């Protein structure tokens, strides 16, 4: 379990296929340079959220760690199959403060960036959400974008789902990889876990 509060920015240094070049169903092994991400408490089998996706540590040293990403995870995410900067977060421990919101680290799908532009000192981010996830987004609700817990400022329904708008303050851009977003790019989306339970409860009321 995570909070969506990024605790460091790492760098994927290598992406190694787990199968042969012709195997389209194989995953990859990532070697991640920790940079400012604290590895002092890491042990084998620990969970780390990478760009919002929960991954298991299979090897580590003082400055880096490795994880294996399944093909299913690669199909549902962006940013885990190429070299570059990534948002990192340690799993919550008993007694940690919940500064963001309850995050499972299970990416629900991909969103399309429609707007990313400065507005005053902040940046306006708009994301087109696919139809199957749009019902879980609400005004002033929570959403995870590339592992970052954010507040939804508006929701506009459309034929393809909905478009949400988010205000990104300078601090958020400084301490995450969101500064690298571009219009037309894709991001990892995790909807609020609580909204799924609400849907499940309501779906059973008429049975």
XYZ file of C-alpha atoms in Angstrom:
207
model
C 0.000 0.000 0.000
C 1.206 3.519 -0.860
C 0.183 7.156 -0.425
C 1.032 8.741 -3.762
C 3.630 10.994 -2.124
C 6.830 10.515 -4.127
C 9.892 9.864 -1.962
C 12.533 10.066 -4.680
C 13.265 10.184 -8.381
C 15.208 7.262 -9.795
C 16.569 6.512 -13.238
C 16.007 3.335 -15.226
C 19.526 2.536 -16.431
C 18.785 -0.658 -18.359
C 15.818 -2.642 -19.677
C 16.598 -6.329 -20.272
C 14.062 -8.639 -21.958
C 13.301 -11.763 -19.933
C 12.586 -13.853 -23.019
C 13.918 -14.083 -26.555
C 13.673 -11.252 -29.056
C 10.745 -13.032 -30.745
C 8.843 -13.654 -27.510
C 6.077 -11.045 -27.442
C 4.694 -12.317 -24.121
C 7.830 -11.924 -22.003
C 8.456 -9.145 -19.539
C 11.575 -7.147 -18.743
C 14.100 -6.728 -15.945
C 14.746 -3.140 -14.882
C 17.935 -1.847 -13.270
C 17.013 1.361 -11.457
C 19.552 3.878 -10.182
C 18.215 5.152 -6.859
C 19.648 8.710 -7.007
C 17.947 10.517 -4.066
C 15.741 7.533 -3.160
C 16.698 6.049 0.214
C 17.714 2.376 -0.056
C 18.939 2.005 3.520
C 15.824 0.115 4.623
C 15.360 -2.016 1.493
C 15.360 -5.813 1.611
C 14.624 -8.501 -0.949
C 10.916 -8.863 -1.628
C 10.037 -5.293 -0.656
C 7.521 -3.366 -2.734
C 8.413 -0.127 -4.492
C 6.035 1.908 -6.640
C 7.671 2.867 -9.950
C 5.666 5.443 -11.907
C 2.711 4.299 -9.801
C 3.106 0.569 -10.454
C 3.912 -1.685 -7.493
C 7.005 -3.800 -8.175
C 8.976 -6.333 -6.096
C 12.685 -5.854 -5.375
C 14.629 -8.915 -6.586
C 18.162 -7.504 -6.209
C 19.792 -4.368 -4.816
C 23.014 -2.736 -3.705
C 23.834 0.582 -2.047
C 22.900 2.718 -5.059
C 20.421 0.754 -7.187
C 17.839 -2.019 -7.293
C 16.261 -4.376 -9.806
C 12.701 -5.502 -10.489
C 11.012 -7.697 -13.062
C 7.970 -6.361 -14.923
C 5.507 -8.786 -16.493
C 4.147 -8.316 -19.996
C 0.692 -7.727 -18.489
C 2.082 -4.811 -16.464
C 3.906 -3.430 -19.500
C 0.692 -3.526 -21.529
C -1.188 -1.524 -18.901
C 1.477 1.078 -18.150
C 3.820 3.611 -19.724
C 7.375 4.467 -18.729
C 8.462 1.010 -17.543
C 9.974 -0.217 -20.786
C 12.523 2.494 -21.509
C 15.515 4.268 -19.993
C 14.662 7.475 -18.151
C 13.595 9.107 -14.904
C 10.868 7.512 -12.788
C 8.897 8.421 -9.683
C 9.627 6.147 -6.715
C 7.780 5.539 -3.465
C 8.381 3.139 -0.579
C 5.457 1.036 0.594
C 3.721 2.372 3.697
C 4.740 1.138 7.116
C 2.580 1.016 10.243
C 2.763 4.460 11.809
C 3.471 6.367 8.576
C 1.366 9.459 7.920
C -1.161 9.288 5.075
C -0.264 12.568 3.372
C -1.751 11.674 -0.015
C -4.510 9.073 -0.210
C -4.793 5.278 -0.125
C -2.959 3.986 -3.205
C -2.715 0.312 -4.156
C 0.023 0.666 -6.758
C -2.152 -1.146 -9.307
C -2.334 0.960 -12.468
C -5.873 0.862 -13.876
C -5.049 2.219 -17.315
C -3.478 4.959 -19.381
C -4.598 8.554 -19.754
C -3.842 10.884 -22.673
C -2.439 14.345 -21.908
C -4.529 16.953 -23.732
C -3.161 20.089 -22.027
C 0.044 20.780 -20.122
C 0.798 24.480 -19.876
C 1.861 27.120 -17.333
C -0.857 29.137 -15.649
C 0.664 31.731 -13.369
C 3.163 30.006 -11.087
C 1.512 26.609 -11.554
C 0.797 24.286 -14.482
C -2.567 23.183 -15.820
C -2.734 19.484 -16.626
C -5.692 17.984 -18.491
C -5.977 14.261 -19.101
C -8.430 12.308 -21.219
C -9.566 9.322 -19.155
C -10.813 6.186 -20.972
C -14.510 5.357 -20.725
C -14.070 2.322 -18.453
C -12.419 4.496 -15.774
C -14.325 7.760 -16.159
C -17.083 6.804 -13.676
C -14.505 6.677 -10.868
C -13.392 10.306 -11.267
C -15.108 13.096 -9.341
C -14.706 16.808 -8.647
C -12.268 17.278 -5.734
C -11.664 13.542 -5.677
C -8.263 11.863 -5.774
C -6.405 10.317 -8.707
C -2.896 8.908 -9.115
C -0.914 10.103 -12.137
C 2.437 8.348 -12.667
C 2.436 7.493 -8.983
C 1.591 11.001 -7.747
C -1.493 11.607 -5.608
C -3.374 14.564 -7.088
C -6.696 16.368 -6.636
C -9.163 16.560 -9.525
C -10.256 20.160 -10.126
C -12.898 19.415 -12.761
C -14.445 16.540 -14.712
C -15.937 16.969 -18.169
C -17.704 13.938 -19.619
C -17.362 13.287 -23.341
C -17.962 10.547 -25.898
C -14.632 8.859 -25.118
C -14.881 8.964 -21.338
C -14.034 12.153 -19.505
C -11.393 14.865 -19.336
C -10.064 15.838 -15.931
C -8.123 18.962 -15.035
C -5.453 19.176 -12.345
C -3.428 22.078 -10.952
C 0.261 21.264 -10.457
C 2.098 23.521 -8.033
C 5.841 24.234 -8.540
C 6.850 21.925 -5.665
C 5.096 18.944 -7.243
C 6.923 19.544 -10.521
C 10.255 19.972 -8.723
C 10.111 16.655 -6.839
C 8.493 14.393 -9.457
C 8.879 13.444 -13.101
C 5.661 15.283 -13.972
C 7.839 18.163 -15.123
C 8.632 16.104 -18.229
C 5.023 15.659 -19.347
C 4.073 16.691 -22.863
C 0.793 17.190 -24.671
C -0.055 14.022 -26.574
C 1.862 11.765 -24.189
C 0.386 9.069 -21.974
C 0.390 8.685 -18.193
C -0.369 5.877 -15.746
C -3.723 6.282 -14.009
C -4.948 4.690 -10.776
C -8.428 5.665 -9.631
C -9.379 6.072 -5.978
C -9.668 2.620 -4.419
C -12.636 3.712 -2.297
C -14.684 4.495 -5.410
C -14.444 0.853 -6.450
C -15.873 -0.317 -3.139
C -18.709 2.197 -3.425
C -19.508 0.879 -6.901
C -19.504 -2.709 -5.628
C -21.813 -1.903 -2.709
C -24.274 -0.031 -4.915
C -24.281 -2.789 -7.527
C -25.488 -5.304 -4.928
C -28.326 -3.225 -3.521
C -30.744 -4.219 -6.270
C -30.022 -7.970 -6.080
